[in-house]
Amino acid sequence: MRLERGTAIGVVGAGAMGSGIAQVAATRGHPVVVIDASGDVLARAASDVQRAIARDVEKGRLDGPAGAAAVARLRWHDMSGPSGLGVLADCGLVIEAIVETLDVKRDLFARVEGVVSGDCVLATNTSSLAVAAIAAGCQRPERVLGVHFFNPAPVMPLVEIIPWLGTTADVTAQTRALVNGWGKTTVLATDTPGFIVNRIARPFYGEGLRVHDEGVADPATIDWAMREIGGFRMGPFELMDLIGHDVNFAVTRSVFEAFFYDPRFKPSITQQRLVDAGLFGRKTGRGFYDYRDGASRPQPTTDPELGGQIVERILVMLINEAIDAVLWRVASPADIDLAVTKGVNYPKGLLAWGDEMGLDRVLARLTALQDDYGEDRYRPSALLKRMVREGRRFT
Ligand code: NAI
């Protein structure tokens, strides 16, 4: 089957991600069938997507007839109804965005395979499971791959395309071309923990927490430094409060475990305690900051020298992670820099940033941290050392 503009798309799971993905596909001209195990979720998703499309029309991002056509292309089905999964029969691509549990995803894929054609492509939006493990439960695992959108899917341009070892090159190429046609920026990642973004971005949170835990600076000061000196849109603490500590801690923990407890990815006890206490951030009214009525925001210490040191420490850890991802062939250098600018809005690609800072300086700072702490967490990537030795740069 060729994946093209009119291909019917199935989306399983009408939560935050599934509804956003369905909106993208329908807006780009595909008939879309969305199914979920919950009728309530479906009803809410249908009205949310309709409202989002209406807003796009209002803002002039979409013309009126195109908006109406997109809404008309969407069908919403409760999978516990009489047709069950049968409504997916004509789909050329099914994207799964259900609960992040391996057994549940495997069970779903097995049932989907029972109704779709032999060459329908099956994609998972998983952020932390191995695509290989999901594919292994399928009759035709060669048509399975990861297609990882970012939240909110209609807004965030990045999509990571993740073939596992057995995905055919044709499935990968066709899926990538299709998603590119949806106006997304796709990057190709290997089936390794956290793929590109969720691996490389870990030190943004982890090293920020470490700087805080050691009493170098408080959250308000670290956030100020990362925004005003580093040029990031948000600092790590305000961002973790926004994502939710329950979610952010779970991702950190899963990446740490998936890397066989590599100390580079070690979670923070401070964050664990916030989770223990139910202080998940904005959604519960308190995290590192207090969002309840009448609460005041603490003022940062605006010391440029301290701020510069904080930014440099977090940044060299991020750059080291990006370089290590090149060493381990997680993705190409170009895709790694695209991924962090389009997936987490970093002001620059980390490899380009490393070149700009000077890779020798990045190495010197990491070596100083490693000497100081004696921890494997700060070990410079072998590729960084090699590049400095050979006087090479990424750009
Ligand atoms: P969600 O909880 O908002 O939505 C999941 C939906 O799946 C719910 O509506 C639920 O009723 C439905 N569901 C659960 N089990 C089902 C089953 N067996 N059959 C059919 N429907 C079922 O979750 P969210 O955030 O949309 O995440 C979905 C997937 O996307 C997960 O794999 C998650 O790891 C991944 N993801 C999430 C991101 C995020 O920022 N929320 C970002 C990128 C990926």
CSV table of C-alpha atoms and ligand atoms in Angstrom, one decimal:
chain,number,residue,atom,x,y,z
A,1,MET,CA,0.0,0.0,0.0
A,2,ARG,CA,1.2,3.5,-0.8
A,3,LEU,CA,0.8,6.1,1.9
A,4,GLU,CA,-0.5,9.2,0.2
A,5,ARG,CA,-2.7,12.2,0.7
A,6,GLY,CA,-6.0,10.3,0.6
A,7,THR,CA,-4.9,7.3,2.7
A,8,ALA,CA,-7.3,6.5,5.5
A,9,ILE,CA,-5.6,6.9,8.9
A,10,GLY,CA,-6.6,5.2,12.1
A,11,VAL,CA,-5.8,6.6,15.5
A,12,VAL,CA,-6.2,4.5,18.6
A,13,GLY,CA,-6.5,6.4,21.8
A,14,ALA,CA,-8.3,9.8,21.9
A,15,GLY,CA,-6.3,11.3,24.8
A,16,ALA,CA,-4.0,14.3,24.6
A,17,MET,CA,-1.8,12.8,21.9
A,18,GLY,CA,-4.2,10.8,19.9
A,19,SER,CA,-6.7,13.7,19.4
A,20,GLY,CA,-3.9,16.0,18.4
A,21,ILE,CA,-2.5,13.5,15.9
A,22,ALA,CA,-6.0,13.0,14.4
A,23,GLN,CA,-6.4,16.7,14.1
A,24,VAL,CA,-3.1,17.0,12.2
A,25,ALA,CA,-4.0,14.1,9.8
A,26,ALA,CA,-7.5,15.4,9.1
A,27,THR,CA,-6.3,18.9,8.4
A,28,ARG,CA,-3.9,17.5,5.9
A,29,GLY,CA,-6.6,15.8,3.9
A,30,HIS,CA,-6.9,12.3,5.3
A,31,PRO,CA,-10.1,10.5,6.3
A,32,VAL,CA,-9.4,9.7,10.0
A,33,VAL,CA,-11.0,7.1,12.2
A,34,VAL,CA,-10.3,7.7,15.9
A,35,ILE,CA,-11.2,4.9,18.4
A,36,ASP,CA,-10.9,4.7,22.2
A,37,ALA,CA,-12.0,2.4,24.9
A,38,SER,CA,-13.9,5.3,26.6
A,39,GLY,CA,-17.0,6.9,25.1
A,40,ASP,CA,-16.6,9.9,27.4
A,41,VAL,CA,-13.0,10.5,26.2
A,42,LEU,CA,-14.1,10.3,22.6
A,43,ALA,CA,-16.9,12.8,23.0
A,44,ARG,CA,-14.6,15.2,24.8
A,45,ALA,CA,-11.9,14.7,22.1
A,46,ALA,CA,-14.3,15.3,19.3
A,47,SER,CA,-15.5,18.6,20.7
A,48,ASP,CA,-11.9,19.7,21.6
A,49,VAL,CA,-10.6,19.0,18.1
A,50,GLN,CA,-13.6,20.7,16.5
A,51,ARG,CA,-12.9,23.8,18.7
A,52,ALA,CA,-9.2,23.7,17.9
A,53,ILE,CA,-9.9,23.7,14.2
A,54,ALA,CA,-12.5,26.5,14.6
A,55,ARG,CA,-9.8,28.5,16.4
A,56,ASP,CA,-7.3,27.9,13.5
A,57,VAL,CA,-10.0,29.2,11.1
A,58,GLU,CA,-10.6,32.2,13.3
A,59,LYS,CA,-6.9,33.0,13.4
A,60,GLY,CA,-6.6,32.6,9.7
A,61,ARG,CA,-4.3,29.6,9.9
A,62,LEU,CA,-6.9,27.6,7.9
A,63,ASP,CA,-9.6,28.8,5.6
A,64,GLY,CA,-13.3,28.2,6.5
A,65,PRO,CA,-14.1,25.5,3.9
A,66,ALA,CA,-10.8,23.6,4.7
A,67,GLY,CA,-11.7,23.7,8.4
A,68,ALA,CA,-15.2,22.3,7.7
A,69,ALA,CA,-13.7,19.6,5.5
A,70,ALA,CA,-11.2,18.6,8.2
A,71,VAL,CA,-14.0,18.2,10.7
A,72,ALA,CA,-16.1,16.2,8.2
A,73,ARG,CA,-13.1,13.8,7.6
A,74,LEU,CA,-13.0,12.8,11.3
A,75,ARG,CA,-15.0,9.8,12.6
A,76,TRP,CA,-15.1,8.9,16.3
A,77,HIS,CA,-15.9,5.3,17.4
A,78,ASP,CA,-16.2,3.7,20.7
A,79,MET,CA,-14.3,0.4,20.2
A,80,SER,CA,-16.6,-1.4,22.7
A,81,GLY,CA,-19.4,-0.8,20.2
A,82,PRO,CA,-20.7,-3.4,17.7
A,83,SER,CA,-18.1,-2.6,15.0
A,84,GLY,CA,-15.2,-2.9,17.5
A,85,LEU,CA,-11.9,-2.5,15.7
A,86,GLY,CA,-13.5,-3.3,12.3
A,87,VAL,CA,-13.7,0.4,11.5
A,88,LEU,CA,-10.0,0.4,11.0
A,89,ALA,CA,-10.2,-2.1,8.1
A,90,ASP,CA,-9.5,0.4,5.3
A,91,CYS,CA,-6.7,2.2,7.0
A,92,GLY,CA,-3.2,2.4,5.4
A,93,LEU,CA,-1.7,3.6,8.6
A,94,VAL,CA,-2.8,3.1,12.2
A,95,ILE,CA,-1.2,5.2,14.9
A,96,GLU,CA,-1.5,4.0,18.5
A,97,ALA,CA,-1.6,6.5,21.3
A,98,ILE,CA,-3.0,4.5,24.2
A,99,VAL,CA,-1.7,4.0,27.8
A,100,GLU,CA,2.0,3.5,28.1
A,101,THR,CA,2.0,-0.2,29.1
A,102,LEU,CA,3.7,-2.8,27.0
A,103,ASP,CA,1.2,-5.6,27.4
A,104,VAL,CA,-1.7,-3.4,26.6
A,105,LYS,CA,-0.1,-2.0,23.5
A,106,ARG,CA,0.9,-5.5,22.3
A,107,ASP,CA,-2.6,-6.8,22.9
A,108,LEU,CA,-4.0,-3.9,20.9
A,109,PHE,CA,-1.6,-4.4,17.9
A,110,ALA,CA,-2.4,-8.1,17.8
A,111,ARG,CA,-6.1,-7.2,17.5
A,112,VAL,CA,-5.5,-4.5,15.0
A,113,GLU,CA,-3.6,-6.9,12.8
A,114,GLY,CA,-6.7,-9.1,12.8
A,115,VAL,CA,-8.7,-6.4,10.9
A,116,VAL,CA,-6.3,-4.4,8.7
A,117,SER,CA,-4.8,-5.4,5.4
A,118,GLY,CA,-1.4,-7.2,5.3
A,119,ASP,CA,0.5,-4.1,4.3
A,120,CYS,CA,-1.1,-1.5,6.6
A,121,VAL,CA,1.6,0.3,8.5
A,122,LEU,CA,1.4,0.1,12.3
A,123,ALA,CA,2.9,3.0,14.3
A,124,THR,CA,3.3,3.5,18.0
A,125,ASN,CA,3.6,7.0,19.7
A,126,THR,CA,5.3,5.4,22.7
A,127,SER,CA,7.8,7.7,24.5
A,128,SER,CA,9.6,5.2,26.6
A,129,LEU,CA,8.9,1.6,25.5
A,130,ALA,CA,11.1,-0.3,23.0
A,131,VAL,CA,9.5,-0.3,19.6
A,132,ALA,CA,11.1,-3.7,19.1
A,133,ALA,CA,9.2,-5.1,22.2
A,134,ILE,CA,5.9,-3.8,20.8
A,135,ALA,CA,6.6,-5.2,17.3
A,136,ALA,CA,7.6,-8.6,18.7
A,137,GLY,CA,4.0,-9.3,19.5
A,138,CYS,CA,2.9,-8.8,15.9
A,139,GLN,CA,2.4,-11.3,13.0
A,140,ARG,CA,4.1,-8.9,10.6
A,141,PRO,CA,6.6,-7.0,12.8
A,142,GLU,CA,8.3,-5.6,9.7
A,143,ARG,CA,5.5,-3.1,9.3
A,144,VAL,CA,5.8,-1.7,12.8
A,145,LEU,CA,7.7,1.5,13.7
A,146,GLY,CA,7.7,4.4,16.2
A,147,VAL,CA,6.2,7.7,15.2
A,148,HIS,CA,6.8,10.0,18.2
A,149,PHE,CA,4.9,13.3,18.3
A,150,PHE,CA,5.4,16.0,20.8
A,151,ASN,CA,2.8,17.6,22.9
A,152,PRO,CA,0.7,19.4,21.7
A,153,ALA,CA,0.9,17.5,18.4
A,154,PRO,CA,-0.8,20.1,16.2
A,155,VAL,CA,1.7,22.8,17.5
A,156,MET,CA,5.0,21.1,18.0
A,157,PRO,CA,6.8,20.6,14.6
A,158,LEU,CA,9.0,17.6,15.6
A,159,VAL,CA,8.2,14.0,15.0
A,160,GLU,CA,10.8,11.3,15.7
A,161,ILE,CA,10.6,8.3,13.3
A,162,ILE,CA,11.9,5.2,15.0
A,163,PRO,CA,12.3,2.0,13.0
A,164,TRP,CA,13.3,-1.1,15.1
A,165,LEU,CA,15.8,-3.5,13.7
A,166,GLY,CA,13.2,-5.3,11.6
A,167,THR,CA,11.2,-2.4,10.1
A,168,THR,CA,11.5,-2.5,6.3
A,169,ALA,CA,13.2,0.5,4.7
A,170,ASP,CA,10.1,1.0,2.6
A,171,VAL,CA,7.9,1.3,5.7
A,172,THR,CA,10.3,3.8,7.3
A,173,ALA,CA,10.7,5.9,4.1
A,174,GLN,CA,7.0,6.0,3.3
A,175,THR,CA,5.9,6.9,6.8
A,176,ARG,CA,8.6,9.6,7.0
A,177,ALA,CA,7.5,11.1,3.7
A,178,LEU,CA,3.9,11.1,4.7
A,179,VAL,CA,4.6,12.9,8.0
A,180,ASN,CA,6.8,15.4,6.3
A,181,GLY,CA,3.9,16.1,4.1
A,182,TRP,CA,1.9,17.0,7.2
A,183,GLY,CA,4.2,20.0,7.6
A,184,LYS,CA,6.2,18.3,10.4
A,185,THR,CA,10.0,18.1,10.8
A,186,THR,CA,11.0,14.5,11.0
A,187,VAL,CA,14.2,13.0,12.4
A,188,LEU,CA,15.3,9.5,12.3
A,189,ALA,CA,16.2,7.8,15.6
A,190,THR,CA,17.4,4.4,16.6
A,191,ASP,CA,15.2,2.3,18.9
A,192,THR,CA,17.2,3.3,22.1
A,193,PRO,CA,15.8,4.6,25.4
A,194,GLY,CA,14.3,8.0,25.2
A,195,PHE,CA,15.0,8.1,21.4
A,196,ILE,CA,16.6,11.5,20.7
A,197,VAL,CA,14.9,14.3,22.7
A,198,ASN,CA,14.0,12.4,25.9
A,199,ARG,CA,17.5,11.2,26.2
A,200,ILE,CA,19.4,14.3,25.4
A,201,ALA,CA,17.2,16.7,27.4
A,202,ARG,CA,17.7,14.8,30.7
A,203,PRO,CA,20.5,17.0,32.0
A,204,PHE,CA,18.4,20.1,31.6
A,205,TYR,CA,16.3,18.9,34.5
A,206,GLY,CA,18.8,16.6,36.2
A,207,GLU,CA,21.8,19.0,36.4
A,208,GLY,CA,19.4,21.9,37.3
A,209,LEU,CA,18.1,19.8,40.2
A,210,ARG,CA,21.7,18.9,41.2
A,211,VAL,CA,22.7,22.6,41.3
A,212,HIS,CA,19.7,23.3,43.5
A,213,ASP,CA,20.3,20.3,45.7
A,214,GLU,CA,23.8,21.4,46.4
A,215,GLY,CA,22.6,24.8,47.5
A,216,VAL,CA,24.5,26.6,44.7
A,217,ALA,CA,21.3,28.6,43.8
A,218,ASP,CA,17.5,28.4,44.3
A,219,PRO,CA,15.0,27.5,41.6
A,220,ALA,CA,14.1,31.1,40.9
A,221,THR,CA,17.8,32.0,40.3
A,222,ILE,CA,18.5,28.9,38.2
A,223,ASP,CA,15.4,29.6,36.1
A,224,TRP,CA,16.3,33.2,35.6
A,225,ALA,CA,19.8,32.3,34.5
A,226,MET,CA,18.7,29.7,32.0
A,227,ARG,CA,16.2,32.1,30.5
A,228,GLU,CA,18.0,35.4,30.6
A,229,ILE,CA,21.6,34.2,30.1
A,230,GLY,CA,21.1,30.9,28.4
A,231,GLY,CA,18.3,32.0,26.1
A,232,PHE,CA,16.0,29.1,26.9
A,233,ARG,CA,12.2,29.8,26.8
A,234,MET,CA,11.7,28.4,30.4
A,235,GLY,CA,14.0,27.4,33.2
A,236,PRO,CA,14.1,23.8,34.3
A,237,PHE,CA,12.0,24.3,37.5
A,238,GLU,CA,9.2,26.2,35.9
A,239,LEU,CA,9.2,23.7,33.0
A,240,MET,CA,9.1,20.7,35.4
A,241,ASP,CA,6.2,22.3,37.3
A,242,LEU,CA,4.4,22.7,34.0
A,243,ILE,CA,5.1,19.2,32.7
A,244,GLY,CA,4.2,17.8,36.1
A,245,HIS,CA,6.7,16.1,38.4
A,246,ASP,CA,4.8,12.8,38.2
A,247,VAL,CA,5.3,12.7,34.4
A,248,ASN,CA,8.8,14.2,34.4
A,249,PHE,CA,10.1,11.9,37.2
A,250,ALA,CA,8.6,8.8,35.5
A,251,VAL,CA,10.4,9.6,32.3
A,252,THR,CA,13.7,10.2,34.1
A,253,ARG,CA,13.3,7.0,36.0
A,254,SER,CA,12.4,5.0,32.9
A,255,VAL,CA,15.4,6.3,31.0
A,256,PHE,CA,17.7,5.6,34.0
A,257,GLU,CA,16.5,2.0,34.3
A,258,ALA,CA,16.5,1.4,30.5
A,259,PHE,CA,20.2,2.5,30.5
A,260,PHE,CA,21.0,-0.2,33.1
A,261,TYR,CA,21.4,2.5,35.8
A,262,ASP,CA,24.0,4.7,34.1
A,263,PRO,CA,24.7,7.4,36.7
A,264,ARG,CA,24.4,10.1,34.0
A,265,PHE,CA,20.7,9.6,34.2
A,266,LYS,CA,20.3,9.2,37.9
A,267,PRO,CA,17.0,10.7,39.2
A,268,SER,CA,16.9,13.3,42.0
A,269,ILE,CA,15.6,12.5,45.5
A,270,THR,CA,14.3,16.1,45.7
A,271,GLN,CA,12.0,15.4,42.7
A,272,GLN,CA,11.0,12.0,44.2
A,273,ARG,CA,9.9,13.8,47.4
A,274,LEU,CA,7.7,16.2,45.4
A,275,VAL,CA,6.1,13.2,43.8
A,276,ASP,CA,5.8,11.4,47.2
A,277,ALA,CA,4.0,14.5,48.5
A,278,GLY,CA,1.7,14.9,45.5
A,279,LEU,CA,3.2,18.3,44.7
A,280,PHE,CA,3.2,17.7,41.0
A,281,GLY,CA,3.4,21.4,40.0
A,282,ARG,CA,0.9,23.7,38.4
A,283,LYS,CA,-1.8,21.0,38.1
A,284,THR,CA,-1.8,20.5,41.9
A,285,GLY,CA,-1.2,24.1,42.8
A,286,ARG,CA,2.3,23.5,44.1
A,287,GLY,CA,5.6,22.1,42.9
A,288,PHE,CA,8.9,24.0,43.2
A,289,TYR,CA,6.7,27.2,43.1
A,290,ASP,CA,3.4,27.9,44.7
A,291,TYR,CA,0.5,28.5,42.3
A,292,ARG,CA,-2.2,28.9,44.8
A,293,ASP,CA,-4.2,32.2,45.0
A,294,GLY,CA,-2.3,34.9,46.8
A,295,ALA,CA,1.1,33.1,46.7
A,296,SER,CA,4.0,35.3,45.6
A,297,ARG,CA,6.8,34.3,43.3
A,298,PRO,CA,10.3,34.2,44.9
A,299,GLN,CA,12.7,36.7,43.4
A,300,PRO,CA,15.9,35.4,41.8
A,301,THR,CA,19.4,36.5,42.8
A,302,THR,CA,20.4,38.3,39.6
A,303,ASP,CA,24.2,37.8,39.8
A,304,PRO,CA,25.6,37.5,36.3
A,305,GLU,CA,28.7,35.7,37.3
A,306,LEU,CA,26.8,33.0,39.3
A,307,GLY,CA,24.2,32.9,36.5
A,308,GLY,CA,26.9,32.3,33.9
A,309,GLN,CA,28.4,29.5,35.9
A,310,ILE,CA,25.0,27.8,36.3
A,311,VAL,CA,24.2,28.0,32.6
A,312,GLU,CA,27.6,26.7,31.6
A,313,ARG,CA,27.4,23.7,33.9
A,314,ILE,CA,23.9,22.6,32.7
A,315,LEU,CA,24.9,23.4,29.1
A,316,VAL,CA,28.1,21.3,29.0
A,317,MET,CA,26.1,18.4,30.4
A,318,LEU,CA,23.5,18.8,27.6
A,319,ILE,CA,26.2,19.2,24.9
A,320,ASN,CA,28.0,16.1,26.2
A,321,GLU,CA,24.8,14.1,26.0
A,322,ALA,CA,24.2,15.3,22.4
A,323,ILE,CA,27.8,14.3,21.5
A,324,ASP,CA,27.4,10.9,23.1
A,325,ALA,CA,24.2,10.3,21.1
A,326,VAL,CA,26.3,10.9,18.0
A,327,LEU,CA,28.9,8.4,19.2
A,328,TRP,CA,26.2,5.8,19.8
A,329,ARG,CA,24.6,6.5,16.4
A,330,VAL,CA,21.2,7.4,18.0
A,331,ALA,CA,20.8,9.9,15.1
A,332,SER,CA,22.8,12.0,12.7
A,333,PRO,CA,24.4,15.2,14.0
A,334,ALA,CA,22.0,17.3,11.8
A,335,ASP,CA,18.9,15.4,13.2
A,336,ILE,CA,20.1,15.8,16.8
A,337,ASP,CA,20.3,19.5,16.4
A,338,LEU,CA,17.0,19.7,14.7
A,339,ALA,CA,15.4,17.6,17.4
A,340,VAL,CA,16.3,19.9,20.2
A,341,THR,CA,15.4,23.1,18.4
A,342,LYS,CA,12.1,21.7,17.1
A,343,GLY,CA,11.1,19.3,19.9
A,344,VAL,CA,12.1,21.2,23.0
A,345,ASN,CA,12.6,24.7,21.6
A,346,TYR,CA,16.2,25.1,22.6
A,347,PRO,CA,17.6,28.4,21.2
A,348,LYS,CA,20.4,26.5,19.3
A,349,GLY,CA,21.3,23.0,18.4
A,350,LEU,CA,23.5,21.5,21.1
A,351,LEU,CA,26.3,20.4,18.7
A,352,ALA,CA,26.4,23.8,17.1
A,353,TRP,CA,26.4,25.3,20.5
A,354,GLY,CA,29.4,23.1,21.5
A,355,ASP,CA,31.3,24.3,18.5
A,356,GLU,CA,30.5,27.9,19.3
A,357,MET,CA,31.6,27.5,23.0
A,358,GLY,CA,34.7,25.6,21.9
A,359,LEU,CA,34.7,21.8,22.3
A,360,ASP,CA,38.0,22.1,24.3
A,361,ARG,CA,36.2,24.4,26.8
A,362,VAL,CA,33.3,21.9,27.1
A,363,LEU,CA,35.7,19.1,27.7
A,364,ALA,CA,37.7,21.2,30.3
A,365,ARG,CA,34.6,22.1,32.2
A,366,LEU,CA,33.4,18.4,32.3
A,367,THR,CA,36.8,17.2,33.3
A,368,ALA,CA,36.8,19.7,36.2
A,369,LEU,CA,33.4,18.5,37.3
A,370,GLN,CA,34.5,14.9,37.1
A,371,ASP,CA,37.7,15.6,39.1
A,372,ASP,CA,35.7,17.5,41.6
A,373,TYR,CA,33.0,14.9,42.2
A,374,GLY,CA,34.8,11.7,41.2
A,375,GLU,CA,31.5,10.6,39.6
A,376,ASP,CA,31.0,8.8,36.4
A,377,ARG,CA,28.0,11.1,35.8
A,378,TYR,CA,30.4,13.8,34.6
A,379,ARG,CA,32.5,11.6,32.3
A,380,PRO,CA,33.1,13.3,29.0
A,381,SER,CA,32.0,11.4,25.9
A,382,ALA,CA,34.8,9.5,24.1
A,383,LEU,CA,33.7,11.3,20.9
A,384,LEU,CA,34.2,14.7,22.6
A,385,LYS,CA,37.7,13.8,23.7
A,386,ARG,CA,38.5,12.5,20.2
A,387,MET,CA,37.2,15.6,18.5
A,388,VAL,CA,39.2,17.9,20.7
A,389,ARG,CA,42.3,15.8,20.2
A,390,GLU,CA,41.8,16.0,16.4
A,391,GLY,CA,40.8,19.6,16.4
A,392,ARG,CA,37.4,18.8,14.7
A,393,ARG,CA,34.1,20.5,15.0
A,394,PHE,CA,30.5,19.5,14.1
A,395,THR,CA,29.7,22.5,11.9
B,1,NAI,P1,-3.9,9.9,27.6
B,1,NAI,O1,-4.0,9.3,28.9
B,1,NAI,O2,-4.2,11.4,27.5
B,1,NAI,O3,-4.7,9.1,26.5
B,1,NAI,C1,-4.7,7.7,26.4
B,1,NAI,C2,-6.0,7.3,25.9
B,1,NAI,O4,-6.0,5.9,25.5
B,1,NAI,C3,-7.2,7.4,26.8
B,1,NAI,O5,-8.2,8.2,26.2
B,1,NAI,C4,-7.6,6.0,27.1
B,1,NAI,O6,-9.1,5.9,27.3
B,1,NAI,C5,-7.2,5.3,25.9
B,1,NAI,N1,-6.9,3.9,26.1
B,1,NAI,C6,-6.2,3.3,27.1
B,1,NAI,N2,-6.1,2.0,26.9
B,1,NAI,C7,-6.7,1.7,25.8
B,1,NAI,C8,-6.9,0.5,25.0
B,1,NAI,N3,-6.5,-0.7,25.5
B,1,NAI,N4,-7.6,0.6,23.9
B,1,NAI,C9,-8.1,1.8,23.4
B,1,NAI,N5,-7.9,2.9,24.1
B,1,NAI,C10,-7.2,2.9,25.3
B,1,NAI,O7,-2.4,9.7,27.2
B,1,NAI,P2,-1.4,10.5,26.2
B,1,NAI,O8,-0.7,11.5,27.0
B,1,NAI,O9,-2.2,10.9,25.0
B,1,NAI,O10,-0.4,9.4,25.8
B,1,NAI,C11,-0.6,8.4,24.8
B,1,NAI,C12,0.7,7.8,24.4
B,1,NAI,O11,1.5,8.8,23.8
B,1,NAI,C13,1.5,7.1,25.4
B,1,NAI,O12,2.2,6.0,24.8
B,1,NAI,C14,2.5,8.2,25.8
B,1,NAI,O13,3.7,7.7,26.3
B,1,NAI,C15,2.7,8.9,24.5
B,1,NAI,N6,3.2,10.2,24.5
B,1,NAI,C16,2.7,11.2,25.4
B,1,NAI,C17,3.2,12.5,25.3
B,1,NAI,C18,2.6,13.5,26.3
B,1,NAI,O14,3.3,14.6,26.4
B,1,NAI,N7,1.5,13.3,26.9
B,1,NAI,C19,4.2,12.9,24.4
B,1,NAI,C20,4.6,11.9,23.4
B,1,NAI,C21,4.1,10.6,23.5
